[in-house]
Structure formats: structure tokens, C-alpha cells
PDB file of N, CA and C in Angstrom:
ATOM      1  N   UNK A  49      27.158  52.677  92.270  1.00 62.00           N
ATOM      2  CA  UNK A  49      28.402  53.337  91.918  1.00 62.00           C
ATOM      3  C   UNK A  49      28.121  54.489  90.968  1.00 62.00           C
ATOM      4  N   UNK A  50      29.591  55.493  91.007  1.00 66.00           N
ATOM      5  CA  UNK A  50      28.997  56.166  89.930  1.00 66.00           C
ATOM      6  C   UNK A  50      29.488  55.818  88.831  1.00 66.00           C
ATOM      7  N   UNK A  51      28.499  56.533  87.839  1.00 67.00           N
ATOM      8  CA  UNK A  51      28.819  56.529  86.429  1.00 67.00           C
ATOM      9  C   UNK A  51      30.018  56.777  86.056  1.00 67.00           C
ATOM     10  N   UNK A  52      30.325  55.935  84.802  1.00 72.00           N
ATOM     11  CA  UNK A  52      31.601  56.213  84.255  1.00 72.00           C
ATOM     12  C   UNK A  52      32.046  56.904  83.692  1.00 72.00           C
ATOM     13  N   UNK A  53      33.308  58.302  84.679  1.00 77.00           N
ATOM     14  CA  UNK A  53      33.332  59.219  83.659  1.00 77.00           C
ATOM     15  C   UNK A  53      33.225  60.052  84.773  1.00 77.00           C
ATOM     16  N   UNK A  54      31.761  59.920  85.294  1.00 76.00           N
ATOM     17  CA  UNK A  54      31.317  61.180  86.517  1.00 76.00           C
ATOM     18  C   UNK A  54      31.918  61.450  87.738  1.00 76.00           C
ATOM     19  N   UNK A  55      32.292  62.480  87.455  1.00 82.00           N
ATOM     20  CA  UNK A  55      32.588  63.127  88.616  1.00 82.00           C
ATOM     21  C   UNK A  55      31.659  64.201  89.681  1.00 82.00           C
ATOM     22  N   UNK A  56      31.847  63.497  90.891  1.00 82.00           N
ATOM     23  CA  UNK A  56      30.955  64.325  91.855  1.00 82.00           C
ATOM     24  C   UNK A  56      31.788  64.955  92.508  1.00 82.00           C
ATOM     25  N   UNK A  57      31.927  65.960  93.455  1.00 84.00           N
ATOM     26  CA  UNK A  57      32.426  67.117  94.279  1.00 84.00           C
ATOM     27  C   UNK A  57      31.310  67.461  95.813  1.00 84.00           C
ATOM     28  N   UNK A  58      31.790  67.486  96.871  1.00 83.00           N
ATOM     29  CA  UNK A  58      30.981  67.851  97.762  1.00 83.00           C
ATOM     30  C   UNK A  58      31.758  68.819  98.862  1.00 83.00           C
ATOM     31  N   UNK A  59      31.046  69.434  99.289  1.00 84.00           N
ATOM     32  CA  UNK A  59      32.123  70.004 100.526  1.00 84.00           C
ATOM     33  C   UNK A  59      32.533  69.014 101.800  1.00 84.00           C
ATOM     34  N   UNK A  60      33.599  69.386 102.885  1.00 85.00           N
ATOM     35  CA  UNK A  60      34.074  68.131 103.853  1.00 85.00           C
ATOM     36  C   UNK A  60      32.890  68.517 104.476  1.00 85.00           C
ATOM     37  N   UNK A  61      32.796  67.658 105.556  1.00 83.00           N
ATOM     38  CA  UNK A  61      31.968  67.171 106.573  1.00 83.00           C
ATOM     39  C   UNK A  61      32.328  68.378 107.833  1.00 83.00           C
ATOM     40  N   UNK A  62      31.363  68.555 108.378  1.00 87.00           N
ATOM     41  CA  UNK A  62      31.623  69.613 109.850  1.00 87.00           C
ATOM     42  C   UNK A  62      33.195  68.850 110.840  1.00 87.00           C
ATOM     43  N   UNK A  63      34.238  69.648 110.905  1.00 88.00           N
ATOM     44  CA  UNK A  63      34.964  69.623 111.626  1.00 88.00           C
ATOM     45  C   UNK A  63      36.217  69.062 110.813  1.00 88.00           C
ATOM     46  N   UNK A  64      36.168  69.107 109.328  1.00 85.00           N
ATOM     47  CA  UNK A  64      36.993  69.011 108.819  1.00 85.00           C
ATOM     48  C   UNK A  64      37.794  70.411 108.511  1.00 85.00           C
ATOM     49  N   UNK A  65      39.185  70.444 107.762  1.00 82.00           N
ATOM     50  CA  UNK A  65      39.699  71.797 107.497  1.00 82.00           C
ATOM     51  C   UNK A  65      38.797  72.330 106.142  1.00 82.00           C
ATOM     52  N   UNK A  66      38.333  73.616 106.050  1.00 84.00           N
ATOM     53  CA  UNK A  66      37.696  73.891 104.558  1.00 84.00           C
ATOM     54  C   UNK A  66      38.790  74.242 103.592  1.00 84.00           C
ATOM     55  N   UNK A  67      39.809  75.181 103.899  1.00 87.00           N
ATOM     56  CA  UNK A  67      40.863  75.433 103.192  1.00 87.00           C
ATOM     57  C   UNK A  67      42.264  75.039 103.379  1.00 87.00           C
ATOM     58  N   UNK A  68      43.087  75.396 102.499  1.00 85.00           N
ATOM     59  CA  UNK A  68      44.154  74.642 102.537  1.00 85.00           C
ATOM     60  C   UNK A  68      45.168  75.799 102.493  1.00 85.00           C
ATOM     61  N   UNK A  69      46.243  74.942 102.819  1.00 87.00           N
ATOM     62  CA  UNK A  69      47.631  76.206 103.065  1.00 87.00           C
ATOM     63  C   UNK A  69      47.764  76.968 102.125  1.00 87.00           C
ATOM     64  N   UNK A  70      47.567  76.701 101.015  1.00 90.00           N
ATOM     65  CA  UNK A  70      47.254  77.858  99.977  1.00 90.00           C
ATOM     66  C   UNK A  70      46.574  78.678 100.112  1.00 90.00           C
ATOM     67  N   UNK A  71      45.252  78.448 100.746  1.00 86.00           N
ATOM     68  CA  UNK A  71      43.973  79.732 101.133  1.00 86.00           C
ATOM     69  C   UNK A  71      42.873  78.930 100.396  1.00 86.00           C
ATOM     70  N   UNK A  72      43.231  77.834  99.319  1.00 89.00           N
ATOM     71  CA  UNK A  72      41.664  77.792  98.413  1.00 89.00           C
ATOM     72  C   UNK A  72      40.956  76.728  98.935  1.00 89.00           C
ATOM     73  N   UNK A  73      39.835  77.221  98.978  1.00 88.00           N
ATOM     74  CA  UNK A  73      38.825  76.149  99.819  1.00 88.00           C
ATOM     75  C   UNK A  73      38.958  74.549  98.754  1.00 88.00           C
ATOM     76  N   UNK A  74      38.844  73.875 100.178  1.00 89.00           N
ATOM     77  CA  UNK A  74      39.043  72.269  99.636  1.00 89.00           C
ATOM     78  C   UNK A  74      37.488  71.836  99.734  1.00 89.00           C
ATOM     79  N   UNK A  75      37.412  70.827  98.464  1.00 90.00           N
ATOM     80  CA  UNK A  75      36.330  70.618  98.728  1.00 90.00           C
ATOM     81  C   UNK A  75      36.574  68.801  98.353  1.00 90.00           C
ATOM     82  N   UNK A  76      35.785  67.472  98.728  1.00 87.00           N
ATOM     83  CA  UNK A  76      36.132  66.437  98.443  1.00 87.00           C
ATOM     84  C   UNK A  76      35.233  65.741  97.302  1.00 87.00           C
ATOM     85  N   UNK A  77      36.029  64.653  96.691  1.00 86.00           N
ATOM     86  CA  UNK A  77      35.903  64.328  95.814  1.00 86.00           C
ATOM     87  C   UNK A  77      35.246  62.813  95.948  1.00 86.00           C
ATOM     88  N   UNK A  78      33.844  62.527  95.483  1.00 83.00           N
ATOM     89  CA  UNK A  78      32.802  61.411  96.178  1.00 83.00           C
ATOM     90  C   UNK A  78      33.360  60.447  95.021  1.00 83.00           C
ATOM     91  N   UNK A  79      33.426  59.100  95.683  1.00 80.00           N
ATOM     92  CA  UNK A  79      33.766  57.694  94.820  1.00 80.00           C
ATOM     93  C   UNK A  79      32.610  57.211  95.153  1.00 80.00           C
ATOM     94  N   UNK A  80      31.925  57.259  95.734  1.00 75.00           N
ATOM     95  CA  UNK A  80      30.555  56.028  95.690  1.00 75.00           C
ATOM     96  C   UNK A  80      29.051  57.164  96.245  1.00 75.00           C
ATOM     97  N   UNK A  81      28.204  57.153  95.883  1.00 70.00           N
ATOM     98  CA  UNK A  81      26.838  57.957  96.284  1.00 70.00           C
ATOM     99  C   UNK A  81      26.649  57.633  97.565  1.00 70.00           C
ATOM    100  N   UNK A  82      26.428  58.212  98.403  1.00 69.00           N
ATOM    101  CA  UNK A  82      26.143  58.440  99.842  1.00 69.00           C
ATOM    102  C   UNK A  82      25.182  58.697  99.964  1.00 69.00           C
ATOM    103  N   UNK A  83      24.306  58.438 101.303  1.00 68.00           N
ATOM    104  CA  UNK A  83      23.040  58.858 101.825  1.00 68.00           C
ATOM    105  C   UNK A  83      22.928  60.396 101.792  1.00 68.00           C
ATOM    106  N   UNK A  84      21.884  61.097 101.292  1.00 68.00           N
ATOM    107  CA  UNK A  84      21.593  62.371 101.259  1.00 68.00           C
ATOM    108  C   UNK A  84      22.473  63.226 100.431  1.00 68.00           C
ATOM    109  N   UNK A  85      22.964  62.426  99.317  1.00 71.00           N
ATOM    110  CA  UNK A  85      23.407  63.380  98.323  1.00 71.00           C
ATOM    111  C   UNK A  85      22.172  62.863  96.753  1.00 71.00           C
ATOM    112  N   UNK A  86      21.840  64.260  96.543  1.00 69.00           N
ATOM    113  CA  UNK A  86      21.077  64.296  94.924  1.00 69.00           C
ATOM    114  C   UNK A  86      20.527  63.116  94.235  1.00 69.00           C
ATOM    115  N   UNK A  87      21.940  62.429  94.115  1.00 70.00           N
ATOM    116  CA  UNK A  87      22.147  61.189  93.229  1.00 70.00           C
ATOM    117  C   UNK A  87      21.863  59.600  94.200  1.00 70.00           C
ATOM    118  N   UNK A  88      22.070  59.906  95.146  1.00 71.00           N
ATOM    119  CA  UNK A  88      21.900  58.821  95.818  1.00 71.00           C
ATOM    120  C   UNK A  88      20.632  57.828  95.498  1.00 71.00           C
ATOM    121  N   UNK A  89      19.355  58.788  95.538  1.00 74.00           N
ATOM    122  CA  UNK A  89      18.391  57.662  95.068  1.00 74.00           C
ATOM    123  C   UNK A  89      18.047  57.314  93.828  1.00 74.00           C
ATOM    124  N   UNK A  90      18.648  57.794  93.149  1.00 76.00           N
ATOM    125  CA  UNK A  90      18.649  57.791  91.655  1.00 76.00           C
ATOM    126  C   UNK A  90      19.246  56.591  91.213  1.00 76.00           C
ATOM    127  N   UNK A  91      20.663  55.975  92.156  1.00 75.00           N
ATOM    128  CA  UNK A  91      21.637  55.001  91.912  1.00 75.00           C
ATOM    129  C   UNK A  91      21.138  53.804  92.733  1.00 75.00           C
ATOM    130  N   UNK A  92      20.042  54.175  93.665  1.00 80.00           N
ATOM    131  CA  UNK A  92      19.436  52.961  94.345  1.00 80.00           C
ATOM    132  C   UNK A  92      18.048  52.656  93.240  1.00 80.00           C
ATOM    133  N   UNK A  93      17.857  53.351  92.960  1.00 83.00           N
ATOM    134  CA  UNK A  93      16.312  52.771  91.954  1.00 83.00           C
ATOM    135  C   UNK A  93      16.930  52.285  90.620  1.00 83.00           C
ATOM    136  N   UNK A  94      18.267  52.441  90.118  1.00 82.00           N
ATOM    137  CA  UNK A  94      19.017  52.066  88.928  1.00 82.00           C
ATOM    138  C   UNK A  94      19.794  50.853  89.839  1.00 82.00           C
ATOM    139  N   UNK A  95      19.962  50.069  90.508  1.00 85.00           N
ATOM    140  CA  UNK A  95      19.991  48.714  91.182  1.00 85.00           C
ATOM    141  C   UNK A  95      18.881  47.934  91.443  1.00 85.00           C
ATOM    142  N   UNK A  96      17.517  48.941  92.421  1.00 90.00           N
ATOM    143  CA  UNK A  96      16.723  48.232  92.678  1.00 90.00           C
ATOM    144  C   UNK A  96      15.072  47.387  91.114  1.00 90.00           C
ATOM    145  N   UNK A  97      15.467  48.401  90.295  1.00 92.00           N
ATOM    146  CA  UNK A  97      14.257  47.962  89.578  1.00 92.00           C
ATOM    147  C   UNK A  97      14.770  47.026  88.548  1.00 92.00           C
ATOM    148  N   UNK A  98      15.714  47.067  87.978  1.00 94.00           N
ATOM    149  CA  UNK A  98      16.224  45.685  87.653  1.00 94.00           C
ATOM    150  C   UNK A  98      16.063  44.031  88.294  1.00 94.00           C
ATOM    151  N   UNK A  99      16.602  44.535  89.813  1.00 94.00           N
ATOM    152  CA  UNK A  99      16.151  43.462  90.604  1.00 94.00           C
ATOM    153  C   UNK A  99      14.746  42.912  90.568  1.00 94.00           C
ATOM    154  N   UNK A 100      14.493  44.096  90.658  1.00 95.00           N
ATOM    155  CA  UNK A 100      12.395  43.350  90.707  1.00 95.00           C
ATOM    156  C   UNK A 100      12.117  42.449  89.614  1.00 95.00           C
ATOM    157  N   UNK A 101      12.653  43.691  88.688  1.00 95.00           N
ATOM    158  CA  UNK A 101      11.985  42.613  87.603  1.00 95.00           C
ATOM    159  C   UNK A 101      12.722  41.035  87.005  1.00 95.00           C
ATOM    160  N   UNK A 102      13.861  41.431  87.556  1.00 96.00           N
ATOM    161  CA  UNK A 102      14.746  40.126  87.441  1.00 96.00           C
ATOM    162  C   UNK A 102      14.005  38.801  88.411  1.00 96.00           C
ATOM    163  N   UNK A 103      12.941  39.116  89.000  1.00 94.00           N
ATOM    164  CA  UNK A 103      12.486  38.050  89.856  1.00 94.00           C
ATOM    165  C   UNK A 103      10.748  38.475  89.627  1.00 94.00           C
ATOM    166  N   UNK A 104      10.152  38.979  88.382  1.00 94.00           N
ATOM    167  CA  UNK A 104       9.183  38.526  88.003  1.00 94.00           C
ATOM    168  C   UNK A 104       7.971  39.711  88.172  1.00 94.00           C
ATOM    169  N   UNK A 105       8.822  40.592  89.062  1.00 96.00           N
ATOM    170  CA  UNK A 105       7.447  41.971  88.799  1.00 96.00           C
ATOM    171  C   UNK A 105       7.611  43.098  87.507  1.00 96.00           C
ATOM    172  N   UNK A 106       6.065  43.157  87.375  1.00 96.00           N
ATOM    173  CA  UNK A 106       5.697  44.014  86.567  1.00 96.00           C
ATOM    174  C   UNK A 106       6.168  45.922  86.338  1.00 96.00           C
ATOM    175  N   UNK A 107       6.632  46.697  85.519  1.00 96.00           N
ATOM    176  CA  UNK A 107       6.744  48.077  86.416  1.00 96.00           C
ATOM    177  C   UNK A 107       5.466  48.466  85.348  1.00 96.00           C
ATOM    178  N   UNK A 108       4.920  49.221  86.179  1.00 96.00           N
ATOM    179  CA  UNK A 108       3.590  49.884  85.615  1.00 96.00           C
ATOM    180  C   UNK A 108       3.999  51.160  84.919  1.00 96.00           C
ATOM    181  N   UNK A 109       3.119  50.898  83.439  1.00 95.00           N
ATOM    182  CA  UNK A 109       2.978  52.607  82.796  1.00 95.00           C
ATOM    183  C   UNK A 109       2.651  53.396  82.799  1.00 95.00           C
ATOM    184  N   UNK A 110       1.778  53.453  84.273  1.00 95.00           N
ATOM    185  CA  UNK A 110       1.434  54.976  84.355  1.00 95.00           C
ATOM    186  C   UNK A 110       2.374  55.308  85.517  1.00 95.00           C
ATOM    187  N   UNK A 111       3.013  54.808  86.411  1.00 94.00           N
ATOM    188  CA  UNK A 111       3.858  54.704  87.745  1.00 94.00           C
ATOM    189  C   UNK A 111       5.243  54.059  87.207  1.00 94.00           C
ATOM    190  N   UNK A 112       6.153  54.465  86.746  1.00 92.00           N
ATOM    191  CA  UNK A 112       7.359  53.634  86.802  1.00 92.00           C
ATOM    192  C   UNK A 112       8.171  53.321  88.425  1.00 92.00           C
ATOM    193  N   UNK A 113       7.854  54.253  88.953  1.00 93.00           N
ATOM    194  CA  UNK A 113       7.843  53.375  90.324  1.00 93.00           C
ATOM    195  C   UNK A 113       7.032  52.295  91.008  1.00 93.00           C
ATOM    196  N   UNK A 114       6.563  52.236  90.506  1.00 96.00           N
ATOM    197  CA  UNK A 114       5.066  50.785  91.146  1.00 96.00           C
ATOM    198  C   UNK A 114       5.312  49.585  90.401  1.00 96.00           C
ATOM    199  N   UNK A 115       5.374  48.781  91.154  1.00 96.00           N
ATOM    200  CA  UNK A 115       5.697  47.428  90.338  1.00 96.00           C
ATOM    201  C   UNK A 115       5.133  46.356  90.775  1.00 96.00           C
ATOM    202  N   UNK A 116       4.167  45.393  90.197  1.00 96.00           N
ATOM    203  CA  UNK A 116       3.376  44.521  90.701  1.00 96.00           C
ATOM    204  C   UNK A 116       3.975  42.972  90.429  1.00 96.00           C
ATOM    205  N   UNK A 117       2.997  41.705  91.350  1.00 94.00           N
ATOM    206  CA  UNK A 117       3.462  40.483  90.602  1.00 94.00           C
ATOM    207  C   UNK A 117       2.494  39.783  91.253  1.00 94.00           C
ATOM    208  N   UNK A 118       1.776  38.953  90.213  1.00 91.00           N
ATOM    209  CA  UNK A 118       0.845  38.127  90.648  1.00 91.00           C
ATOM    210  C   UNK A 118       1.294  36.860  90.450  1.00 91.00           C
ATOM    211  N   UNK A 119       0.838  35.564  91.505  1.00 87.00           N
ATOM    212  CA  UNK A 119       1.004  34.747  91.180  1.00 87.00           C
ATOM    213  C   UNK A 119       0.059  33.881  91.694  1.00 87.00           C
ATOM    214  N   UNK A 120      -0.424  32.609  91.196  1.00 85.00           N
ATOM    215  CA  UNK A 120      -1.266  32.030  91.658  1.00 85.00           C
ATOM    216  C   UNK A 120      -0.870  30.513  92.212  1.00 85.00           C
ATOM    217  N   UNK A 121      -0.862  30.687  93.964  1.00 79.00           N
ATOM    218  CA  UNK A 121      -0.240  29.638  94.857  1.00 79.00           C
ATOM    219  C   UNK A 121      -1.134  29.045  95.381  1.00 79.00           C
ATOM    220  N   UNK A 122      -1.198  27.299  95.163  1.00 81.00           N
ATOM    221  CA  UNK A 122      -2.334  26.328  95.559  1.00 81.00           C
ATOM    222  C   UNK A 122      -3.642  27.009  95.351  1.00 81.00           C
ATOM    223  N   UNK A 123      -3.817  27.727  93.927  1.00 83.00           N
ATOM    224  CA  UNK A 123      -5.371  27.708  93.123  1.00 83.00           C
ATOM    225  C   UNK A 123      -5.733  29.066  93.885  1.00 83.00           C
ATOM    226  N   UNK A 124      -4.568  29.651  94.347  1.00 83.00           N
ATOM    227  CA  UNK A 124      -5.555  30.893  95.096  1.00 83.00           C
ATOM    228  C   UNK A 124      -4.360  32.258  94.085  1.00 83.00           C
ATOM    229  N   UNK A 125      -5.244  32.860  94.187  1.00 85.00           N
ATOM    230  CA  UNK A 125      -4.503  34.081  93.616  1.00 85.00           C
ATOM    231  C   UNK A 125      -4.155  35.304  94.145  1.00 85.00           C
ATOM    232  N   UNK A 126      -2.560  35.427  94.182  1.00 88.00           N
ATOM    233  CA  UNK A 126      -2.079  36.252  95.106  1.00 88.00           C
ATOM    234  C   UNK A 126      -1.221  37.554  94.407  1.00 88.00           C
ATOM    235  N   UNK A 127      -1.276  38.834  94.674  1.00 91.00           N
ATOM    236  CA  UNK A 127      -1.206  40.124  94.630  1.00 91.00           C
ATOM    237  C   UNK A 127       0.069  40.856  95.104  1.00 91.00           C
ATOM    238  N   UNK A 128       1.533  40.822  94.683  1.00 93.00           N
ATOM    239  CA  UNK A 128       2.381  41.547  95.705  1.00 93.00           C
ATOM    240  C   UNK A 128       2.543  43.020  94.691  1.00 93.00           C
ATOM    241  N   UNK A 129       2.752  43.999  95.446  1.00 95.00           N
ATOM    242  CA  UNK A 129       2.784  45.457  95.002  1.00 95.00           C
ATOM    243  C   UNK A 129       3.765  46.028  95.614  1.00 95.00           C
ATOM    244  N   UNK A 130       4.919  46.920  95.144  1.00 96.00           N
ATOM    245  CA  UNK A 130       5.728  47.699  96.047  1.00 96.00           C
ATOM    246  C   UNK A 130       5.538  48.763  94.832  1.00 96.00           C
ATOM    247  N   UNK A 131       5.889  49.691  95.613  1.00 95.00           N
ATOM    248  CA  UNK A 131       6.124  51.373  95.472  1.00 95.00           C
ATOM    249  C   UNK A 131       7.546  51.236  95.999  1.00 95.00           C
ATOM    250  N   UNK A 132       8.559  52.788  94.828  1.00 92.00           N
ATOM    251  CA  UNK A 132       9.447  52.958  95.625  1.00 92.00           C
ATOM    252  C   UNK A 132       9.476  54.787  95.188  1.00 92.00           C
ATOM    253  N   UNK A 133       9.574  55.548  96.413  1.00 86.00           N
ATOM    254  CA  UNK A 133       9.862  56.960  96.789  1.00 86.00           C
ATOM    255  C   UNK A 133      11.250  56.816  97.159  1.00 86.00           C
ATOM    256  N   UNK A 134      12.596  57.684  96.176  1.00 77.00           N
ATOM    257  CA  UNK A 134      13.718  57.976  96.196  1.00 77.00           C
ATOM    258  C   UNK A 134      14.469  56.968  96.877  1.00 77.00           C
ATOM    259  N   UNK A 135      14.218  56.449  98.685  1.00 75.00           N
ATOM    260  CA  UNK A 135      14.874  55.548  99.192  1.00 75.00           C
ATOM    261  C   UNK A 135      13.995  54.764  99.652  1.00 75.00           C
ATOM    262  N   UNK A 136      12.874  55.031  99.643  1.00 86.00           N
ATOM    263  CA  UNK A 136      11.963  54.194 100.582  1.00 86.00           C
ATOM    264  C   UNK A 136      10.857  53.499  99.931  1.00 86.00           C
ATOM    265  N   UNK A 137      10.375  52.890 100.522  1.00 92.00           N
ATOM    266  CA  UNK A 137       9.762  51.482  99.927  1.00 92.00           C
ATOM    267  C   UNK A 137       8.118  51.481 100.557  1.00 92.00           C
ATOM    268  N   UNK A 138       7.694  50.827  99.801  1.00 94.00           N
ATOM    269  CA  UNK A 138       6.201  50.681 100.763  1.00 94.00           C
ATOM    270  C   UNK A 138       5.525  49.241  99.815  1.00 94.00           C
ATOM    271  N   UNK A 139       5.171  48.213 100.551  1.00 94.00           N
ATOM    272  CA  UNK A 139       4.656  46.804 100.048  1.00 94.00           C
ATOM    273  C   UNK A 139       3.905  46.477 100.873  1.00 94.00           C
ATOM    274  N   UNK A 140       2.612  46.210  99.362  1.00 93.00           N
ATOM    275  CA  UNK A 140       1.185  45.819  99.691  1.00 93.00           C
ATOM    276  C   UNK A 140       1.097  44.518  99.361  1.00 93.00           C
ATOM    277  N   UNK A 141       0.169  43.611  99.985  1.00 90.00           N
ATOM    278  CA  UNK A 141       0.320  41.930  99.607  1.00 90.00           C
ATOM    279  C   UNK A 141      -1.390  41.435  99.450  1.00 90.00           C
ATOM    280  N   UNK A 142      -1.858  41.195  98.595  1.00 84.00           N
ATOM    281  CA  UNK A 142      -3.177  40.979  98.625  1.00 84.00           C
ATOM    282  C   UNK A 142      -2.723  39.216  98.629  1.00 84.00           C
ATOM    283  N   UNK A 143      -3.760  38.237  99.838  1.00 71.00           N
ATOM    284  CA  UNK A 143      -3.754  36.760  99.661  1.00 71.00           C
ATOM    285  C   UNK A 143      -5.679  36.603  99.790  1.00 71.00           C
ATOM    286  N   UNK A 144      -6.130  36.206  98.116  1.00 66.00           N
ATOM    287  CA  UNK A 144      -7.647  35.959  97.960  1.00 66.00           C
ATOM    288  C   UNK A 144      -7.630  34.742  98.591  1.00 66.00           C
ATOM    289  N   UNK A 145      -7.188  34.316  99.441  1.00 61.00           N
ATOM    290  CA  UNK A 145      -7.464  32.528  99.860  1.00 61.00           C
ATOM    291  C   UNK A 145      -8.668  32.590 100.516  1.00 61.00           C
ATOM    292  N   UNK A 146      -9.618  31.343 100.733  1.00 65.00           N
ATOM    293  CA  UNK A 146     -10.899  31.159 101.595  1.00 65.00           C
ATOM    294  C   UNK A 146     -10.288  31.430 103.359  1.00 65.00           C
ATOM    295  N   UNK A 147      -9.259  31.545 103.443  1.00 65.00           N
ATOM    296  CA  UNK A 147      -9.199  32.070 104.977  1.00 65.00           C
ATOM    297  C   UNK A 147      -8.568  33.336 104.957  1.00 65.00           C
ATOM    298  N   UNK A 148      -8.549  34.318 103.652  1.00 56.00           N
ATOM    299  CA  UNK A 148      -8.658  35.689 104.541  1.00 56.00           C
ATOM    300  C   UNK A 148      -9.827  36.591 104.362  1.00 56.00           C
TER     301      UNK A 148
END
């Protein structure tokens, strides 16, 4: 959501009217961040990194996007890693067990 207080502005969408019977161009007024506006991933990484760490990963200081979590399951020690770029995600899983 947005911030409290903030106001966003965007122009309509193709095939909407731009101006109004007055003549002055209309432009609309955003209640929630949408895909492919500015703010959008800004308001998904201010949801998503809370989450992470609310369930035990690390965010790294040289990467505040990179966030790790180790844990060690039946004596073996295991590695999960995600990255996050604006909307997108990328997760690495290291498992040291004797069968990989």
C-alpha cells in the first residue's frame, strides 16, 4: 500500500478520455502500487524482507538484498540463499548431505 499521506498521480491507460469537458487534461489518481510503476518494487521489498526475516534469514551487509539461512537438518548442514532484483527473485539451496 501506499504510504500515509502519499499521493501518487499517473496518466489513464490507452483508450481512456485524456481531457475533460473543461479542456484540462485528466490524469488518475493511484490507491495501491501497480506493476510497472517507480514505486512498485520498492513496496514489494518493504513487505517482502520483513517476511524473510520473520522466518529466520539473515540480510547481508554488504547486499541488503541477499539474504541467507542456514540450518542444520538430521546432522547435515544446509544453505538457503535468495536475492531479490526490484520484483524478481532468484534462490540458491546448498544440501552438504553424503548423497549429494
Amino acid at each position: 500500500d501506499l504510504e500515509q499521506g502519499e499521493v501518487v498521480y499517473c496518466h489513464p491507460p490507452p483508450g481512456y478520455e485524456t481531457t475533460g469537458p473543461d479542456g484540462k487534461t485528466r490524469v488518475c489518481r493511484v490507491v495501491k502500487p501497480i506493476y510497472g510503476m517507480a514505486q512498485a518494487g520498492r513496496r514489494w521489498q518493504r513487505s517482502l524482507f520483513p517476511w524473510l526475516m520473520s522466518w529466520g534469514f539473515n540480510q547481508s551487509h554488504s547486499d541488503p538484498c541477499v539474504f541467507t539461512c542456514e540450518r542444520i537438518i538430521e546432522d547435515t548442514p544446509q544453505t538457503l540463499i535468495i536475492g531479490c532484483y526490484v520484483d524478481d527473485l532468484f534462490v540458491l539451496y546448498s544440501d552438504d548431505g553424503p548423497s549429494s
